[in-house]
mmCIF file of C-alpha atoms in Angstrom:
data_model
loop_
_atom_site.group_PDB
_atom_site.id
_atom_site.type_symbol
_atom_site.label_atom_id
_atom_site.label_comp_id
_atom_site.label_asym_id
_atom_site.label_seq_id
_atom_site.Cartn_x
_atom_site.Cartn_y
_atom_site.Cartn_z
ATOM 1 C CA GLN A 1070 25.664 -94.245 55.619
ATOM 2 C CA VAL A 1071 28.104 -94.413 52.716
ATOM 3 C CA GLN A 1072 26.819 -92.480 49.740
ATOM 4 C CA LEU A 1073 28.272 -91.754 46.310
ATOM 5 C CA VAL A 1074 26.438 -89.370 43.993
ATOM 6 C CA GLU A 1075 27.580 -88.879 40.416
ATOM 7 C CA SER A 1076 26.737 -85.837 38.324
ATOM 8 C CA GLY A 1077 27.846 -84.027 35.197
ATOM 9 C CA GLY A 1078 26.562 -86.392 32.536
ATOM 10 C CA GLY A 1079 24.780 -85.132 29.471
ATOM 11 C CA VAL A 1080 24.758 -84.969 25.691
ATOM 12 C CA VAL A 1081 28.031 -84.087 23.995
ATOM 13 C CA ARG A 1082 29.181 -84.086 20.386
ATOM 14 C CA PRO A 1083 31.930 -86.426 19.173
ATOM 15 C CA GLY A 1084 35.260 -84.801 19.912
ATOM 16 C CA GLY A 1085 33.777 -82.836 22.797
ATOM 17 C CA SER A 1086 34.565 -82.782 26.511
ATOM 18 C CA LEU A 1087 32.745 -83.316 29.757
ATOM 19 C CA ARG A 1088 33.646 -83.417 33.438
ATOM 20 C CA LEU A 1089 31.948 -85.879 35.744
ATOM 21 C CA SER A 1090 31.837 -85.534 39.516
ATOM 22 C CA CYS A 1091 31.277 -88.034 42.303
ATOM 23 C CA ALA A 1092 30.360 -86.555 45.686
ATOM 24 C CA ALA A 1093 31.146 -88.845 48.614
ATOM 25 C CA SER A 1094 29.653 -88.824 52.095
ATOM 26 C CA GLY A 1095 29.349 -91.079 55.118
ATOM 27 C CA PHE A 1096 33.007 -92.112 55.205
ATOM 28 C CA THR A 1097 36.503 -90.601 55.297
ATOM 29 C CA PHE A 1098 36.955 -90.050 51.578
ATOM 30 C CA SER A 1099 40.667 -89.272 51.830
ATOM 31 C CA ASN A 1100 41.382 -92.793 53.126
ATOM 32 C CA TYR A 1101 40.075 -94.655 50.104
ATOM 33 C CA GLY A 1102 41.009 -95.329 46.516
ATOM 34 C CA MET A 1103 38.223 -94.665 44.043
ATOM 35 C CA HIS A 1104 37.229 -96.058 40.641
ATOM 36 C CA TRP A 1105 35.270 -94.971 37.614
ATOM 37 C CA VAL A 1106 33.494 -97.829 35.841
ATOM 38 C CA ARG A 1107 31.211 -97.463 32.820
ATOM 39 C CA GLN A 1108 28.444 -99.469 31.235
ATOM 40 C CA ALA A 1109 27.284 -98.884 27.670
ATOM 41 C CA PRO A 1110 23.541 -99.395 27.053
ATOM 42 C CA GLY A 1111 22.741 -103.100 27.194
ATOM 43 C CA LYS A 1112 26.405 -104.022 27.685
ATOM 44 C CA GLY A 1113 28.664 -105.173 30.482
ATOM 45 C CA LEU A 1114 30.845 -103.285 32.927
ATOM 46 C CA GLU A 1115 34.125 -101.728 31.810
ATOM 47 C CA TRP A 1116 36.731 -100.420 34.229
ATOM 48 C CA VAL A 1117 37.785 -96.881 33.289
ATOM 49 C CA ALA A 1118 40.156 -95.430 35.879
ATOM 50 C CA PHE A 1119 41.399 -95.597 39.468
ATOM 51 C CA SER A 1120 42.844 -93.028 41.851
ATOM 52 C CA GLN A 1121 44.714 -93.975 44.969
ATOM 53 C CA TYR A 1122 43.555 -92.352 48.198
ATOM 54 C CA ASP A 1123 45.819 -89.325 47.841
ATOM 55 C CA GLY A 1124 45.558 -88.941 44.085
ATOM 56 C CA ARG A 1125 49.283 -89.486 43.568
ATOM 57 C CA ASN A 1126 48.907 -92.710 41.631
ATOM 58 C CA THR A 1127 46.325 -93.202 38.915
ATOM 59 C CA PHE A 1128 45.596 -96.032 36.492
ATOM 60 C CA TYR A 1129 43.565 -96.114 33.288
ATOM 61 C CA GLY A 1130 41.939 -98.615 30.978
ATOM 62 C CA ASP A 1131 43.512 -98.869 27.545
ATOM 63 C CA SER A 1132 40.441 -97.517 25.746
ATOM 64 C CA VAL A 1133 40.548 -94.179 27.605
ATOM 65 C CA LYS A 1134 44.258 -93.710 28.228
ATOM 66 C CA GLY A 1135 45.402 -90.292 27.043
ATOM 67 C CA ARG A 1136 41.837 -88.961 26.713
ATOM 68 C CA PHE A 1137 40.360 -89.240 30.228
ATOM 69 C CA THR A 1138 41.829 -87.906 33.466
ATOM 70 C CA ILE A 1139 40.836 -88.977 36.961
ATOM 71 C CA SER A 1140 41.415 -86.576 39.831
ATOM 72 C CA ARG A 1141 40.117 -85.858 43.295
ATOM 73 C CA ASP A 1142 39.727 -83.059 45.791
ATOM 74 C CA ASN A 1143 39.871 -84.603 49.245
ATOM 75 C CA SER A 1144 38.968 -81.287 50.852
ATOM 76 C CA LYS A 1145 35.653 -81.415 48.977
ATOM 77 C CA ASN A 1146 35.164 -85.206 49.226
ATOM 78 C CA THR A 1147 34.804 -85.297 45.468
ATOM 79 C CA LEU A 1148 36.168 -87.493 42.698
ATOM 80 C CA TYR A 1149 36.313 -86.236 39.111
ATOM 81 C CA LEU A 1150 36.647 -87.684 35.638
ATOM 82 C CA GLN A 1151 37.584 -85.358 32.793
ATOM 83 C CA LEU A 1152 36.463 -86.808 29.471
ATOM 84 C CA ASN A 1153 38.138 -85.358 26.361
ATOM 85 C CA SER A 1154 38.054 -86.277 22.663
ATOM 86 C CA LEU A 1155 34.834 -88.167 23.201
ATOM 87 C CA ARG A 1156 33.867 -90.911 20.769
ATOM 88 C CA ASP A 1157 30.598 -92.676 20.035
ATOM 89 C CA GLU A 1158 31.810 -95.686 21.980
ATOM 90 C CA ASP A 1159 32.260 -93.610 25.155
ATOM 91 C CA ALA A 1160 28.478 -93.322 25.525
ATOM 92 C CA ALA A 1161 27.594 -95.086 28.762
ATOM 93 C CA VAL A 1162 26.444 -94.795 32.330
ATOM 94 C CA TYR A 1163 29.490 -93.828 34.380
ATOM 95 C CA TYR A 1164 29.654 -95.102 37.946
ATOM 96 C CA CYS A 1165 32.057 -94.190 40.695
ATOM 97 C CA ALA A 1166 32.911 -96.941 43.161
ATOM 98 C CA ARG A 1167 34.900 -97.104 46.368
ATOM 99 C CA GLU A 1168 37.908 -99.391 46.687
ATOM 100 C CA ASP A 1169 37.955 -100.764 50.205
ATOM 101 C CA VAL A 1170 37.586 -104.460 49.659
ATOM 102 C CA ASP A 1171 37.223 -104.244 45.909
ATOM 103 C CA PHE A 1172 34.403 -102.068 44.525
ATOM 104 C CA ASP A 1173 32.471 -102.269 47.779
ATOM 105 C CA CYS A 1174 30.177 -99.258 47.263
ATOM 106 C CA TRP A 1175 28.723 -97.774 44.091
ATOM 107 C CA GLY A 1176 26.860 -94.648 43.104
ATOM 108 C CA GLN A 1177 23.724 -94.619 40.953
ATOM 109 C CA GLY A 1178 25.636 -93.483 37.878
ATOM 110 C CA THR A 1179 25.447 -90.578 35.434
ATOM 111 C CA LEU A 1180 24.616 -90.982 31.748
ATOM 112 C CA VAL A 1181 26.907 -89.693 29.021
ATOM 113 C CA THR A 1182 25.438 -89.556 25.525
ATOM 114 C CA VAL A 1183 27.700 -88.886 22.544
ATOM 115 C CA SER A 1184 25.746 -87.661 19.559
ATOM 116 C CA SER A 1185 26.111 -85.215 16.737
ATOM 117 C CA GLN B 1387 42.091 -104.522 27.669
ATOM 118 C CA ALA B 1388 41.742 -108.309 27.549
ATOM 119 C CA GLY B 1389 38.825 -109.338 29.722
ATOM 120 C CA LEU B 1390 37.842 -112.326 31.796
ATOM 121 C CA THR B 1391 35.647 -115.029 30.284
ATOM 122 C CA GLN B 1392 32.189 -115.742 31.669
ATOM 123 C CA PRO B 1393 29.367 -117.798 30.139
ATOM 124 C CA PRO B 1394 26.672 -115.426 28.839
ATOM 125 C CA SER B 1395 23.809 -117.180 30.586
ATOM 126 C CA VAL B 1396 22.948 -119.810 33.187
ATOM 127 C CA SER B 1397 19.453 -121.081 34.009
ATOM 128 C CA LYS B 1398 18.515 -123.054 37.114
ATOM 129 C CA GLY B 1399 15.360 -123.928 38.975
ATOM 130 C CA LEU B 1400 14.066 -122.449 42.200
ATOM 131 C CA ARG B 1401 15.968 -123.792 45.261
ATOM 132 C CA GLN B 1402 18.609 -125.365 43.031
ATOM 133 C CA THR B 1403 22.314 -124.538 43.004
ATOM 134 C CA ALA B 1404 24.003 -122.404 40.341
ATOM 135 C CA THR B 1405 27.742 -122.225 39.768
ATOM 136 C CA LEU B 1406 29.026 -119.317 37.690
ATOM 137 C CA THR B 1407 32.559 -119.401 36.305
ATOM 138 C CA CYS B 1408 35.123 -116.763 35.420
ATOM 139 C CA THR B 1409 38.308 -117.661 33.575
ATOM 140 C CA GLY B 1410 41.375 -115.467 33.381
ATOM 141 C CA ASN B 1411 45.114 -116.084 33.449
ATOM 142 C CA THR B 1412 48.087 -116.101 35.802
ATOM 143 C CA ASN B 1413 48.264 -112.303 35.758
ATOM 144 C CA ASN B 1414 44.782 -111.761 37.146
ATOM 145 C CA VAL B 1415 42.475 -114.478 38.514
ATOM 146 C CA GLY B 1416 45.339 -116.913 38.973
ATOM 147 C CA ASN B 1417 47.291 -114.361 40.974
ATOM 148 C CA GLN B 1418 44.906 -112.470 43.269
ATOM 149 C CA GLY B 1419 41.596 -114.188 42.786
ATOM 150 C CA ALA B 1420 38.342 -112.621 41.651
ATOM 151 C CA THR B 1421 35.699 -110.299 42.963
ATOM 152 C CA TRP B 1422 32.042 -110.861 42.154
ATOM 153 C CA LEU B 1423 29.360 -108.253 41.573
ATOM 154 C CA GLN B 1424 25.594 -108.692 41.236
ATOM 155 C CA GLN B 1425 23.545 -106.281 39.135
ATOM 156 C CA HIS B 1426 19.796 -106.202 38.910
ATOM 157 C CA GLN B 1427 18.235 -104.558 35.878
ATOM 158 C CA GLY B 1428 18.262 -100.786 36.199
ATOM 159 C CA HIS B 1429 20.414 -100.745 39.339
ATOM 160 C CA PRO B 1430 24.111 -100.228 40.052
ATOM 161 C CA PRO B 1431 26.266 -103.277 40.769
ATOM 162 C CA LYS B 1432 26.527 -104.679 44.283
ATOM 163 C CA LEU B 1433 29.514 -106.484 45.777
ATOM 164 C CA VAL B 1434 28.717 -110.091 46.741
ATOM 165 C CA SER B 1435 32.197 -111.604 47.144
ATOM 166 C CA TYR B 1436 35.752 -110.281 47.157
ATOM 167 C CA ARG B 1437 39.195 -111.858 46.867
ATOM 168 C CA ASN B 1438 37.701 -115.283 46.429
ATOM 169 C CA ASN B 1439 35.573 -116.357 49.348
ATOM 170 C CA ASN B 1440 35.086 -113.212 51.396
ATOM 171 C CA ARG B 1441 31.506 -112.034 51.798
ATOM 172 C CA PRO B 1442 30.641 -108.437 52.660
ATOM 173 C CA SER B 1443 28.317 -107.970 55.587
ATOM 174 C CA GLY B 1444 24.705 -108.398 54.629
ATOM 175 C CA ILE B 1445 25.356 -110.890 51.832
ATOM 176 C CA SER B 1446 23.617 -114.224 52.296
ATOM 177 C CA GLU B 1447 25.645 -117.309 53.193
ATOM 178 C CA ARG B 1448 24.055 -118.877 50.119
ATOM 179 C CA PHE B 1449 26.746 -117.055 48.129
ATOM 180 C CA SER B 1450 30.207 -118.600 48.171
ATOM 181 C CA ALA B 1451 33.212 -118.200 45.922
ATOM 182 C CA SER B 1452 36.302 -120.247 45.179
ATOM 183 C CA ARG B 1453 39.231 -120.436 42.786
ATOM 184 C CA SER B 1454 41.049 -123.241 41.030
ATOM 185 C CA GLY B 1455 44.043 -122.132 39.037
ATOM 186 C CA ASN B 1456 42.967 -119.383 36.637
ATOM 187 C CA THR B 1457 39.248 -120.003 37.070
ATOM 188 C CA ALA B 1458 37.098 -118.434 39.776
ATOM 189 C CA SER B 1459 33.611 -119.655 40.640
ATOM 190 C CA LEU B 1460 30.598 -118.178 42.404
ATOM 191 C CA THR B 1461 28.167 -120.741 43.802
ATOM 192 C CA ILE B 1462 24.662 -119.754 44.831
ATOM 193 C CA THR B 1463 22.702 -122.382 46.749
ATOM 194 C CA GLY B 1464 18.953 -122.524 47.357
ATOM 195 C CA LEU B 1465 18.212 -120.201 44.450
ATOM 196 C CA GLN B 1466 15.584 -117.546 45.117
ATOM 197 C CA PRO B 1467 13.738 -115.315 42.645
ATOM 198 C CA GLU B 1468 15.748 -112.305 43.847
ATOM 199 C CA ASP B 1469 18.981 -114.022 42.775
ATOM 200 C CA GLU B 1470 17.988 -113.512 39.137
ATOM 201 C CA ALA B 1471 20.449 -110.875 37.949
ATOM 202 C CA ASP B 1472 23.613 -110.283 35.954
ATOM 203 C CA TYR B 1473 26.832 -111.369 37.658
ATOM 204 C CA TYR B 1474 30.233 -109.923 36.832
ATOM 205 C CA CYS B 1475 33.687 -110.989 37.914
ATOM 206 C CA THR B 1476 36.640 -108.642 38.072
ATOM 207 C CA ALA B 1477 40.284 -108.855 39.044
ATOM 208 C CA TRP B 1478 43.442 -106.740 39.148
ATOM 209 C CA ASP B 1479 45.782 -107.609 36.289
ATOM 210 C CA ASN B 1480 49.473 -107.320 37.140
ATOM 211 C CA SER B 1481 50.516 -107.246 33.496
ATOM 212 C CA LEU B 1482 47.980 -104.682 32.274
ATOM 213 C CA ARG B 1483 48.295 -102.633 35.476
ATOM 214 C CA GLY B 1484 44.565 -102.254 35.694
ATOM 215 C CA TRP B 1485 41.337 -104.058 36.502
ATOM 216 C CA VAL B 1486 39.659 -106.374 34.022
ATOM 217 C CA PHE B 1487 36.021 -107.413 33.985
ATOM 218 C CA GLY B 1488 34.236 -110.447 32.639
ATOM 219 C CA GLY B 1489 31.452 -109.963 30.121
ATOM 220 C CA GLY B 1490 28.861 -110.967 32.706
ATOM 221 C CA THR B 1491 26.558 -113.954 33.195
ATOM 222 C CA LYS B 1492 22.799 -113.540 33.165
ATOM 223 C CA LEU B 1493 21.380 -115.880 35.800
ATOM 224 C CA THR B 1494 17.778 -116.932 35.258
ATOM 225 C CA VAL B 1495 15.867 -118.617 38.089
ATOM 226 C CA LEU B 1496 13.133 -120.772 36.609
#
């Protein structure tokens, strides 16, 4: 079955960096666009970034543009999100989601805590 | 990124019908329609409707979606206790070149 497993979350200081991973299985990863979506504690969902199936085209939310980078390695069935210049407001659970018919499958998420 | 507008909460009785709304503009909801996600506390979101009234396999026929102009709606008939959750709408925005989300509606089944 389709499975997405995020990892790489943790505690990081403001201004620090982190790289999140999303390991995909159960489908042909290289055929699908992929999203990162985050959710701050007790808050709603916020779209972060999208990578087309081949990684050639990427899109970002305004709040992370220039600081976060989405990438993928189709040979490893893995999606990445590089988080740089982290701020307090970046603290959230980060989910990866598949784009087949709009966010059709989601991982369990990985928690990023920003604290000094 | 300007978001979509959803009412913060809706409360309905067991076996009643709830209609959740999501208002955007001509660049997002009014152009390509909305997708709806259901999220139970402590769990990741789950797709319940995409591009207006398309239901993924496994989603109950009690869930139906529609759109009128810049407003999308998700209607849930015969409310069950398991329908109590947060519901989010989302849509691609042609102007922002990205996806926008609504703030979410907490549905309470009394």
